[in-house]
């Protein structure tokens, strides 16, 4: 017996009085919502993903989108989502895939943290009149410095490890060529070069179009080792070993063969049209000692000239794992929270596995401080960072810098419809179809992303100035500048902050 159809998620309608039949909606919708028959635009709302491409391109604002025009009978346990998942899996017998970050209605801890500001007895600083220092150095720091006297001069004898110098504590996280288009990746590369920061290549090698910006890229090695050779390692300003990802801790990755075009195939060094499947573990890492050996191998291969980062997903024992990484030769620990984005992940993982980045930052910072090694390694936070306030709070909790991902894609046009894994992104971001990829002009895209980074950097300066701080170093781990609002005592204890009013 047929399971029948499920209620529409979205209903598209056109104001026929406003519509001028310019056909932009038909031309721009890559999901086939619109078609022409007998000089009339017909609509198939079931194909709509709420990507908003048609709405944004309509010159007359004639298109309207209604969410859940017909819903299921309300029920506190059997939500519409729960029922649809059962129906879909009863039909397919497959794992449900989803894109972007965790879509569950968990409380956002960032929204329940408030920042401090100076009043009367402790003066604030005006960033328009006084210099503010936001430069950030990412890499290994020596436990102590040693000097020698030389004919009246003092020379530093401690050998310093190579560090990345950032003009802002904002970097762009790893999104591979294949998962996103070349024009999207090129836009991000141009933007980080403009703003004095860095971006990650993701696990997909480095396309030659990115070579001019390689001094602003961090190359990634994941369990699939796609696109990895000595040339790739030497091109990056730093190397990152990806052990885990916040959106799907404990499992590997999967790039569908449909997205592996000729260019992606060459860059990743895999056959054309084949699925790129990354295994869950690295098959040479089963302990912290194995990981330390890989870190040293990468440093040896690059003559100890490149910082090596290790990225892990935020899970329950993240602090202990981070401490082990910090005691290896790794230069930075990257922690990715469970609201981090992804091109494709099993929905059950995306929505149920891992812990929030706020708790993970605080736990890792506390553990490293307890062991007396916090100053020797950098901590980079990622996963669900939406604005400058989230960044400022992350640094106050203990991070040195952050990766942003989804926000940078929104600056390129993404509307977070969550269908990245289908390869039909109408904004030209998560697709390899040439006609869609060409919708992004890398020059304009770079300008938008650079504007976002500059705007957030200015806002961080303002927030620091209001708190009486003129250096990002003074903000780092300064939890006295944070208070919890409507958080229970257990979470306040984890975050090591006090409640508002205290």
Tab-separated table of C-alpha atoms in Angstrom:
chain	number	residue	atom	x	y	z
A	1	UNK	CA	0.000	0.000	0.000
A	2	UNK	CA	1.276	3.468	-0.838
A	3	UNK	CA	2.405	5.715	2.005
A	4	UNK	CA	0.960	8.659	0.097
A	5	UNK	CA	2.391	12.128	-0.034
A	6	UNK	CA	3.455	14.213	2.963
A	7	UNK	CA	2.366	17.808	3.567
A	8	UNK	CA	4.196	20.494	1.614
A	9	UNK	CA	7.183	22.074	3.352
A	10	UNK	CA	6.895	25.247	1.320
A	11	UNK	CA	4.223	26.712	-0.931
A	12	UNK	CA	5.259	29.089	-3.697
A	13	UNK	CA	2.783	31.546	-5.170
A	14	UNK	CA	3.113	34.278	-7.772
A	15	UNK	CA	1.226	37.546	-7.753
A	16	UNK	CA	0.080	37.420	-11.374
A	17	UNK	CA	-0.722	41.158	-11.376
A	18	UNK	CA	2.875	41.972	-10.436
A	19	UNK	CA	4.569	39.313	-12.572
A	20	UNK	CA	6.010	40.619	-15.863
A	21	UNK	CA	6.921	37.112	-17.119
A	22	UNK	CA	10.608	37.970	-17.341
A	23	UNK	CA	11.312	34.244	-16.691
A	24	UNK	CA	14.090	34.954	-14.207
A	25	UNK	CA	12.459	32.582	-11.716
A	26	UNK	CA	12.443	29.817	-14.357
A	27	UNK	CA	16.059	30.488	-15.335
A	28	UNK	CA	17.386	30.779	-11.776
A	29	UNK	CA	15.709	27.815	-10.088
A	30	UNK	CA	18.038	24.808	-10.391
A	31	UNK	CA	15.554	22.555	-8.559
A	32	UNK	CA	12.882	22.791	-11.301
A	33	UNK	CA	10.152	24.490	-9.280
A	34	UNK	CA	9.062	26.589	-12.277
A	35	UNK	CA	8.250	25.650	-15.850
A	36	UNK	CA	6.536	27.295	-18.796
A	37	UNK	CA	3.431	25.812	-20.425
A	38	UNK	CA	1.225	27.703	-22.872
A	39	UNK	CA	2.913	30.974	-21.997
A	40	UNK	CA	2.075	30.453	-18.318
A	41	UNK	CA	4.510	29.937	-15.433
A	42	UNK	CA	3.536	26.759	-13.574
A	43	UNK	CA	4.795	25.942	-10.082
A	44	UNK	CA	5.752	22.646	-8.417
A	45	UNK	CA	6.102	23.650	-4.763
A	46	UNK	CA	7.221	20.136	-3.740
A	47	UNK	CA	10.611	20.799	-5.362
A	48	UNK	CA	11.187	24.020	-3.419
A	49	UNK	CA	14.059	24.089	-0.876
A	50	UNK	CA	13.526	27.695	0.297
A	51	UNK	CA	16.853	28.744	-1.231
A	52	UNK	CA	15.277	32.131	-2.042
A	53	UNK	CA	17.093	32.420	-5.378
A	54	UNK	CA	13.842	33.126	-7.273
A	55	UNK	CA	12.657	35.629	-4.681
A	56	UNK	CA	15.920	37.546	-4.708
A	57	UNK	CA	16.049	37.653	-8.523
A	58	UNK	CA	12.407	38.675	-9.093
A	59	UNK	CA	12.400	42.359	-10.174
A	60	UNK	CA	8.800	42.908	-9.069
A	61	UNK	CA	8.790	41.097	-5.708
A	62	UNK	CA	5.966	39.005	-7.172
A	63	UNK	CA	6.963	35.684	-5.558
A	64	UNK	CA	5.804	34.618	-2.118
A	65	UNK	CA	6.956	31.623	-0.075
A	66	UNK	CA	4.878	30.184	2.743
A	67	UNK	CA	6.410	27.680	5.146
A	68	UNK	CA	4.290	24.693	6.220
A	69	UNK	CA	1.044	25.742	4.481
A	70	UNK	CA	-0.501	22.439	5.615
A	71	UNK	CA	0.869	20.792	8.718
A	72	UNK	CA	0.372	17.542	10.582
A	73	UNK	CA	-1.868	17.328	13.608
A	74	UNK	CA	0.165	18.776	16.448
A	75	UNK	CA	1.627	16.311	18.920
A	76	UNK	CA	4.260	16.969	21.632
A	77	UNK	CA	6.263	13.787	20.928
A	78	UNK	CA	5.518	12.897	17.294
A	79	UNK	CA	6.593	16.127	15.682
A	80	UNK	CA	6.218	16.681	11.941
A	81	UNK	CA	9.966	16.082	11.529
A	82	UNK	CA	9.844	12.784	13.431
A	83	UNK	CA	6.927	11.541	11.338
A	84	UNK	CA	8.511	12.568	8.023
A	85	UNK	CA	11.807	10.891	8.900
A	86	UNK	CA	9.965	7.633	9.603
A	87	UNK	CA	8.007	7.881	6.343
A	88	UNK	CA	11.130	8.692	4.297
A	89	UNK	CA	13.113	5.818	5.782
A	90	UNK	CA	10.208	3.419	5.400
A	91	UNK	CA	10.281	4.290	1.705
A	92	UNK	CA	14.042	4.278	1.129
A	93	UNK	CA	15.645	2.097	3.796
A	94	UNK	CA	18.551	4.557	3.788
A	95	UNK	CA	20.343	6.928	6.138
A	96	UNK	CA	18.904	10.442	5.929
A	97	UNK	CA	21.450	12.990	4.737
A	98	UNK	CA	21.395	16.658	5.707
A	99	UNK	CA	23.487	19.732	5.071
A	100	UNK	CA	24.594	22.754	7.141
A	101	UNK	CA	24.709	22.646	10.947
A	102	UNK	CA	22.666	21.095	13.750
A	103	UNK	CA	19.013	22.015	13.198
A	104	UNK	CA	17.653	20.982	16.598
A	105	UNK	CA	16.173	23.612	18.887
A	106	UNK	CA	18.933	23.325	21.508
A	107	UNK	CA	19.563	26.500	23.557
A	108	UNK	CA	22.353	28.625	22.071
A	109	UNK	CA	24.739	29.238	24.955
A	110	UNK	CA	26.292	32.276	23.236
A	111	UNK	CA	22.886	33.977	23.502
A	112	UNK	CA	22.898	33.432	27.255
A	113	UNK	CA	26.300	35.009	27.816
A	114	UNK	CA	26.571	38.775	28.207
A	115	UNK	CA	29.716	40.882	27.933
A	116	UNK	CA	30.930	43.453	30.428
A	117	UNK	CA	31.376	47.211	29.849
A	118	UNK	CA	33.142	49.932	31.823
A	119	UNK	CA	31.262	52.565	33.823
A	120	UNK	CA	32.653	55.476	35.908
A	121	UNK	CA	35.339	53.755	37.992
A	122	UNK	CA	37.006	51.855	35.170
A	123	UNK	CA	37.323	53.936	31.994
A	124	UNK	CA	36.485	52.537	28.594
A	125	UNK	CA	38.697	53.020	25.518
A	126	UNK	CA	37.592	54.742	22.317
A	127	UNK	CA	38.833	52.641	19.365
A	128	UNK	CA	38.459	55.672	17.054
A	129	UNK	CA	41.033	57.623	19.076
A	130	UNK	CA	43.315	54.995	20.543
A	131	UNK	CA	45.136	52.071	18.908
A	132	UNK	CA	43.572	48.651	19.356
A	133	UNK	CA	45.731	45.540	18.936
A	134	UNK	CA	43.925	42.653	17.278
A	135	UNK	CA	46.952	40.960	15.746
A	136	UNK	CA	46.979	37.320	16.673
A	137	UNK	CA	49.828	34.841	16.407
A	138	UNK	CA	48.848	31.207	15.976
A	139	UNK	CA	51.470	28.604	16.748
A	140	UNK	CA	53.721	27.071	19.372
A	141	UNK	CA	55.128	29.417	22.015
A	142	UNK	CA	58.177	28.584	24.131
A	143	UNK	CA	57.647	27.797	27.809
A	144	UNK	CA	60.358	30.354	28.625
A	145	UNK	CA	62.737	32.682	26.799
A	146	UNK	CA	66.507	32.578	27.204
A	147	UNK	CA	68.876	35.434	26.406
A	148	UNK	CA	72.625	35.943	26.251
A	149	UNK	CA	74.666	39.106	26.599
A	150	UNK	CA	76.875	39.931	23.649
A	151	UNK	CA	79.133	42.998	23.967
A	152	UNK	CA	76.432	44.962	25.738
A	153	UNK	CA	73.644	43.704	23.500
A	154	UNK	CA	71.077	41.120	24.548
A	155	UNK	CA	70.407	38.328	22.075
A	156	UNK	CA	67.477	35.931	22.134
A	157	UNK	CA	68.835	32.384	22.105
A	158	UNK	CA	65.524	30.533	22.312
A	159	UNK	CA	64.549	29.213	18.891
A	160	UNK	CA	60.998	30.320	18.097
A	161	UNK	CA	58.625	28.064	16.203
A	162	UNK	CA	56.994	29.465	13.031
A	163	UNK	CA	53.662	31.172	13.750
A	164	UNK	CA	50.867	32.476	11.544
A	165	UNK	CA	50.362	36.213	11.892
A	166	UNK	CA	46.690	37.248	11.651
A	167	UNK	CA	45.532	40.875	11.416
A	168	UNK	CA	42.207	39.756	12.881
A	169	UNK	CA	41.283	36.737	15.028
A	170	UNK	CA	38.868	35.616	12.296
A	171	UNK	CA	39.856	32.871	9.843
A	172	UNK	CA	37.754	30.961	7.324
A	173	UNK	CA	37.423	27.263	8.054
A	174	UNK	CA	38.063	24.313	5.770
A	175	UNK	CA	35.626	23.864	2.877
A	176	UNK	CA	37.095	21.737	0.132
A	177	UNK	CA	37.056	22.213	-3.620
A	178	UNK	CA	34.464	19.636	-4.514
A	179	UNK	CA	32.234	20.386	-1.566
A	180	UNK	CA	32.120	24.003	-2.771
A	181	UNK	CA	32.797	25.398	-6.216
A	182	UNK	CA	36.080	26.817	-7.417
A	183	UNK	CA	34.588	30.304	-7.731
A	184	UNK	CA	33.371	30.114	-4.136
A	185	UNK	CA	36.776	28.959	-2.910
A	186	UNK	CA	38.520	31.606	-5.014
A	187	UNK	CA	36.287	34.300	-3.501
A	188	UNK	CA	37.270	33.173	-0.004
A	189	UNK	CA	40.968	33.071	-0.928
A	190	UNK	CA	40.915	36.604	-2.295
A	191	UNK	CA	39.024	37.802	0.783
A	192	UNK	CA	41.521	36.415	3.302
A	193	UNK	CA	44.420	37.879	1.313
A	194	UNK	CA	42.713	41.283	1.466
A	195	UNK	CA	42.070	41.113	5.189
A	196	UNK	CA	45.365	39.643	6.376
A	197	UNK	CA	44.063	36.326	7.562
A	198	UNK	CA	43.871	32.670	6.433
A	199	UNK	CA	41.490	30.089	5.006
A	200	UNK	CA	41.506	26.312	4.938
A	201	UNK	CA	41.598	24.267	1.755
A	202	UNK	CA	39.588	21.417	3.228
A	203	UNK	CA	40.292	17.809	2.369
A	204	UNK	CA	40.448	18.219	-1.361
A	205	UNK	CA	43.885	19.330	-2.440
A	206	UNK	CA	44.638	22.795	-3.777
A	207	UNK	CA	43.507	23.880	-7.231
A	208	UNK	CA	46.129	25.824	-9.173
A	209	UNK	CA	43.811	28.852	-9.239
A	210	UNK	CA	44.421	29.140	-5.488
A	211	UNK	CA	48.233	29.110	-5.847
A	212	UNK	CA	48.514	32.952	-5.905
A	213	UNK	CA	46.896	32.976	-2.445
A	214	UNK	CA	48.753	29.984	-0.982
A	215	UNK	CA	50.512	32.166	1.598
A	216	UNK	CA	47.071	32.690	3.126
A	217	UNK	CA	45.940	29.078	3.072
A	218	UNK	CA	46.096	26.213	5.551
A	219	UNK	CA	46.235	22.866	3.781
A	220	UNK	CA	44.336	19.973	5.306
A	221	UNK	CA	45.080	16.297	5.635
A	222	UNK	CA	42.161	14.076	6.527
A	223	UNK	CA	41.685	10.328	6.639
A	224	UNK	CA	41.215	10.032	2.854
A	225	UNK	CA	44.537	11.831	2.163
A	226	UNK	CA	42.997	13.219	-1.050
A	227	UNK	CA	45.307	15.490	-3.025
A	228	UNK	CA	48.176	15.131	-0.544
A	229	UNK	CA	51.757	15.153	-1.788
A	230	UNK	CA	54.868	17.099	-0.852
A	231	UNK	CA	54.020	19.925	-3.268
A	232	UNK	CA	50.629	20.369	-1.558
A	233	UNK	CA	52.228	20.395	1.912
A	234	UNK	CA	54.838	22.953	0.931
A	235	UNK	CA	52.335	25.316	-0.649
A	236	UNK	CA	50.303	25.924	2.510
A	237	UNK	CA	51.262	28.460	5.164
A	238	UNK	CA	50.309	25.800	7.717
A	239	UNK	CA	49.089	22.200	7.757
A	240	UNK	CA	46.028	20.893	9.553
A	241	UNK	CA	45.346	17.259	10.427
A	242	UNK	CA	41.602	16.740	10.530
A	243	UNK	CA	40.725	14.024	13.001
A	244	UNK	CA	37.086	14.973	13.500
A	245	UNK	CA	34.387	17.415	12.471
A	246	UNK	CA	31.745	18.960	14.726
A	247	UNK	CA	28.842	18.159	12.395
A	248	UNK	CA	29.669	14.443	12.317
A	249	UNK	CA	32.023	13.314	15.102
A	250	UNK	CA	33.279	9.757	14.830
A	251	UNK	CA	32.591	9.228	11.139
A	252	UNK	CA	34.353	10.066	7.890
A	253	UNK	CA	33.242	12.036	4.863
A	254	UNK	CA	31.592	11.357	1.529
A	255	UNK	CA	31.771	13.471	-1.627
A	256	UNK	CA	29.274	12.041	-4.152
A	257	UNK	CA	30.694	11.061	-7.537
A	258	UNK	CA	28.348	13.538	-9.242
A	259	UNK	CA	30.438	16.347	-7.765
A	260	UNK	CA	33.758	14.830	-8.893
A	261	UNK	CA	34.166	16.601	-12.234
A	262	UNK	CA	37.413	16.532	-14.226
A	263	UNK	CA	38.906	19.450	-12.330
A	264	UNK	CA	37.971	18.056	-8.891
A	265	UNK	CA	39.288	14.664	-9.986
A	266	UNK	CA	42.723	16.147	-10.833
A	267	UNK	CA	42.881	18.252	-7.672
A	268	UNK	CA	41.917	15.359	-5.389
A	269	UNK	CA	43.926	12.802	-7.361
A	270	UNK	CA	40.966	10.419	-7.661
A	271	UNK	CA	39.168	8.908	-10.683
A	272	UNK	CA	36.623	11.053	-12.503
A	273	UNK	CA	33.076	10.559	-11.229
A	274	UNK	CA	34.062	8.267	-8.339
A	275	UNK	CA	32.752	8.761	-4.812
A	276	UNK	CA	35.416	10.245	-2.513
A	277	UNK	CA	34.947	8.396	0.768
A	278	UNK	CA	37.057	9.311	3.780
A	279	UNK	CA	37.249	6.546	6.389
A	280	UNK	CA	36.112	7.240	9.952
A	281	UNK	CA	39.596	6.941	11.539
A	282	UNK	CA	43.019	7.688	10.141
A	283	UNK	CA	44.396	4.195	9.644
A	284	UNK	CA	47.754	5.246	11.094
A	285	UNK	CA	46.342	6.943	14.212
A	286	UNK	CA	45.036	4.872	17.102
A	287	UNK	CA	46.562	6.819	20.003
A	288	UNK	CA	47.961	10.221	20.961
A	289	UNK	CA	51.431	8.747	20.319
A	290	UNK	CA	50.441	7.844	16.742
A	291	UNK	CA	49.083	11.346	16.229
A	292	UNK	CA	52.294	12.883	17.609
A	293	UNK	CA	54.258	10.782	15.132
A	294	UNK	CA	52.202	12.085	12.199
A	295	UNK	CA	52.684	15.661	13.423
A	296	UNK	CA	56.450	15.126	13.524
A	297	UNK	CA	56.421	13.436	10.121
A	298	UNK	CA	54.690	16.423	8.554
A	299	UNK	CA	57.132	18.800	10.222
A	300	UNK	CA	60.088	16.745	9.023
A	301	UNK	CA	58.651	16.673	5.493
A	302	UNK	CA	58.389	20.464	5.473
A	303	UNK	CA	61.724	21.102	7.207
A	304	UNK	CA	59.994	22.271	10.429
A	305	UNK	CA	58.948	25.454	8.626
A	306	UNK	CA	55.168	24.966	8.790
A	307	UNK	CA	52.924	25.100	11.884
A	308	UNK	CA	50.851	21.938	12.206
A	309	UNK	CA	47.324	22.111	13.638
A	310	UNK	CA	45.122	19.226	14.776
A	311	UNK	CA	41.354	19.519	14.406
A	312	UNK	CA	39.021	17.499	16.592
A	313	UNK	CA	35.272	17.476	17.095
A	314	UNK	CA	33.912	18.730	20.406
A	315	UNK	CA	32.982	15.575	22.324
A	316	UNK	CA	32.696	14.711	26.021
A	317	UNK	CA	36.424	14.136	26.631
A	318	UNK	CA	37.596	16.942	24.358
A	319	UNK	CA	39.705	18.576	27.082
A	320	UNK	CA	41.810	15.482	27.764
A	321	UNK	CA	42.337	14.867	24.039
A	322	UNK	CA	43.319	18.513	23.495
A	323	UNK	CA	45.840	18.294	26.325
A	324	UNK	CA	47.417	15.259	24.673
A	325	UNK	CA	47.628	17.128	21.369
A	326	UNK	CA	49.151	20.153	23.094
A	327	UNK	CA	51.905	17.942	24.514
A	328	UNK	CA	52.833	16.728	21.032
A	329	UNK	CA	54.670	18.991	18.608
A	330	UNK	CA	51.346	20.343	17.303
A	331	UNK	CA	51.167	24.143	17.187
A	332	UNK	CA	47.415	24.587	17.568
A	333	UNK	CA	44.333	22.647	18.581
A	334	UNK	CA	41.200	23.280	16.547
A	335	UNK	CA	37.947	22.379	18.304
A	336	UNK	CA	34.785	22.154	16.193
A	337	UNK	CA	31.455	22.338	18.039
A	338	UNK	CA	28.295	20.400	17.259
A	339	UNK	CA	26.624	23.310	15.488
A	340	UNK	CA	29.374	23.341	12.863
A	341	UNK	CA	28.348	23.237	9.225
A	342	UNK	CA	28.865	20.505	6.656
A	343	UNK	CA	28.071	19.830	3.024
A	344	UNK	CA	26.604	16.450	3.877
A	345	UNK	CA	26.221	14.451	7.074
A	346	UNK	CA	23.876	11.779	8.364
A	347	UNK	CA	21.082	13.746	10.002
A	348	UNK	CA	21.175	11.547	13.093
A	349	UNK	CA	24.812	12.559	13.685
A	350	UNK	CA	24.398	16.217	12.803
A	351	UNK	CA	21.559	16.663	15.276
A	352	UNK	CA	22.538	14.337	18.152
A	353	UNK	CA	26.300	13.852	18.531
A	354	UNK	CA	28.865	16.158	20.137
A	355	UNK	CA	28.789	19.114	22.513
A	356	UNK	CA	28.431	22.899	22.079
A	357	UNK	CA	31.562	24.864	21.209
A	358	UNK	CA	31.100	27.237	24.174
A	359	UNK	CA	31.457	24.400	26.691
A	360	UNK	CA	34.312	22.835	24.710
A	361	UNK	CA	36.382	26.055	24.621
A	362	UNK	CA	36.001	26.561	28.353
A	363	UNK	CA	36.847	22.933	29.155
A	364	UNK	CA	39.938	22.869	26.923
A	365	UNK	CA	41.218	26.236	28.156
A	366	UNK	CA	40.754	25.150	31.768
A	367	UNK	CA	42.532	21.814	31.249
A	368	UNK	CA	45.498	23.418	29.488
A	369	UNK	CA	45.762	26.033	32.240
A	370	UNK	CA	45.604	23.343	34.939
A	371	UNK	CA	48.482	21.526	33.256
A	372	UNK	CA	50.501	24.738	32.853
A	373	UNK	CA	50.730	24.461	29.065
A	374	UNK	CA	48.034	26.902	27.916
A	375	UNK	CA	50.554	29.503	26.732
A	376	UNK	CA	52.463	26.966	24.658
A	377	UNK	CA	49.735	26.119	22.154
A	378	UNK	CA	47.006	28.038	20.314
A	379	UNK	CA	43.321	27.196	20.551
A	380	UNK	CA	41.076	27.789	17.521
A	381	UNK	CA	37.304	27.489	17.943
A	382	UNK	CA	34.697	26.799	15.290
A	383	UNK	CA	31.152	25.589	14.906
A	384	UNK	CA	28.109	27.860	14.817
A	385	UNK	CA	29.827	31.240	15.121
A	386	UNK	CA	27.337	33.767	13.720
A	387	UNK	CA	28.574	37.273	14.538
A	388	UNK	CA	31.247	39.409	16.209
A	389	UNK	CA	29.662	38.923	19.641
A	390	UNK	CA	30.053	35.127	19.335
A	391	UNK	CA	33.720	35.657	18.414
A	392	UNK	CA	34.346	38.022	21.325
A	393	UNK	CA	32.698	35.585	23.752
A	394	UNK	CA	34.716	32.685	22.299
A	395	UNK	CA	37.952	34.559	22.930
A	396	UNK	CA	36.845	35.567	26.435
A	397	UNK	CA	36.171	31.870	27.120
A	398	UNK	CA	39.726	31.006	26.053
A	399	UNK	CA	40.076	30.756	22.261
A	400	UNK	CA	42.929	32.491	20.423
A	401	UNK	CA	41.056	32.765	17.137
A	402	UNK	CA	38.030	31.341	15.365
A	403	UNK	CA	37.136	29.712	12.081
A	404	UNK	CA	33.943	30.829	10.410
A	405	UNK	CA	32.295	28.796	7.651
A	406	UNK	CA	28.564	29.200	7.095
A	407	UNK	CA	28.747	32.961	7.704
A	408	UNK	CA	31.264	33.356	4.880
A	409	UNK	CA	28.979	31.367	2.559
A	410	UNK	CA	26.008	33.540	3.500
A	411	UNK	CA	28.167	36.505	2.441
A	412	UNK	CA	28.366	34.790	-0.970
A	413	UNK	CA	24.587	34.399	-1.213
A	414	UNK	CA	23.847	31.141	0.672
A	415	UNK	CA	20.420	31.118	2.347
A	416	UNK	CA	21.127	28.022	4.512
A	417	UNK	CA	18.531	25.850	2.776
A	418	UNK	CA	20.582	22.792	3.774
A	419	UNK	CA	20.610	21.012	0.407
A	420	UNK	CA	24.373	21.331	-0.249
A	421	UNK	CA	24.752	17.557	-0.776
A	422	UNK	CA	22.495	17.589	-3.853
A	423	UNK	CA	25.012	19.520	-5.999
A	424	UNK	CA	22.324	21.864	-7.343
A	425	UNK	CA	23.079	24.979	-5.266
A	426	UNK	CA	21.446	27.805	-7.238
A	427	UNK	CA	23.849	30.322	-5.707
A	428	UNK	CA	26.820	28.565	-7.343
A	429	UNK	CA	28.412	27.651	-3.996
A	430	UNK	CA	27.882	23.923	-3.274
A	431	UNK	CA	27.841	22.719	-6.874
A	432	UNK	CA	30.175	21.838	-9.731
A	433	UNK	CA	27.721	22.532	-12.553
A	434	UNK	CA	29.432	25.186	-14.729
A	435	UNK	CA	26.241	27.129	-15.425
A	436	UNK	CA	25.640	27.460	-11.667
A	437	UNK	CA	29.290	28.014	-10.665
A	438	UNK	CA	29.448	30.966	-13.075
A	439	UNK	CA	26.815	32.756	-11.017
A	440	UNK	CA	29.593	33.738	-8.577
A	441	UNK	CA	31.958	36.496	-9.640
A	442	UNK	CA	35.049	35.858	-7.454
A	443	UNK	CA	35.911	39.568	-7.352
A	444	UNK	CA	32.475	40.571	-6.068
A	445	UNK	CA	32.291	37.538	-3.778
A	446	UNK	CA	35.689	38.395	-2.285
A	447	UNK	CA	34.574	41.963	-1.636
A	448	UNK	CA	31.492	40.789	0.258
A	449	UNK	CA	33.407	38.288	2.406
A	450	UNK	CA	36.189	40.813	3.096
A	451	UNK	CA	33.561	43.393	4.096
A	452	UNK	CA	32.099	40.903	6.561
A	453	UNK	CA	35.488	40.193	8.154
A	454	UNK	CA	36.309	43.917	8.353
A	455	UNK	CA	32.922	44.773	9.872
A	456	UNK	CA	33.212	42.059	12.510
A	457	UNK	CA	36.792	43.105	13.305
A	458	UNK	CA	35.604	46.683	13.883
A	459	UNK	CA	32.807	45.446	16.151
A	460	UNK	CA	35.257	43.331	18.164
A	461	UNK	CA	37.383	46.484	18.656
A	462	UNK	CA	34.325	48.364	19.882
A	463	UNK	CA	33.367	45.584	22.308
A	464	UNK	CA	36.927	45.415	23.627
A	465	UNK	CA	37.079	49.204	24.002
A	466	UNK	CA	33.820	49.221	25.941
A	467	UNK	CA	35.326	46.624	28.277
A	468	UNK	CA	38.448	48.793	28.756
A	469	UNK	CA	40.700	46.443	26.817
A	470	UNK	CA	43.017	47.553	23.995
A	471	UNK	CA	44.591	44.206	23.195
A	472	UNK	CA	43.122	40.898	22.110
A	473	UNK	CA	45.681	39.268	24.435
A	474	UNK	CA	43.925	40.919	27.387
A	475	UNK	CA	40.571	39.500	26.308
A	476	UNK	CA	41.766	35.924	25.824
A	477	UNK	CA	40.464	33.704	28.617
A	478	UNK	CA	39.258	36.774	30.529
A	479	UNK	CA	36.044	35.249	31.858
A	480	UNK	CA	35.635	38.065	34.335
A	481	UNK	CA	34.245	39.946	31.336
A	482	UNK	CA	31.453	37.409	30.879
A	483	UNK	CA	28.332	36.665	32.867
A	484	UNK	CA	25.744	33.939	32.406
A	485	UNK	CA	22.086	34.904	31.948
A	486	UNK	CA	19.445	32.249	32.606
A	487	UNK	CA	22.039	29.460	32.748
A	488	UNK	CA	21.877	26.768	35.420
A	489	UNK	CA	24.651	26.377	37.984
A	490	UNK	CA	25.973	23.242	36.342
A	491	UNK	CA	26.660	25.023	33.073
A	492	UNK	CA	28.050	28.081	34.864
A	493	UNK	CA	30.510	25.729	36.566
A	494	UNK	CA	31.540	24.205	33.236
A	495	UNK	CA	32.033	27.644	31.685
A	496	UNK	CA	33.784	28.920	34.844
A	497	UNK	CA	31.799	32.126	34.837
A	498	UNK	CA	29.467	33.773	37.305
A	499	UNK	CA	25.816	34.606	36.926
A	500	UNK	CA	24.574	38.092	36.031
A	501	UNK	CA	24.430	40.256	39.138
A	502	UNK	CA	27.374	38.480	40.772
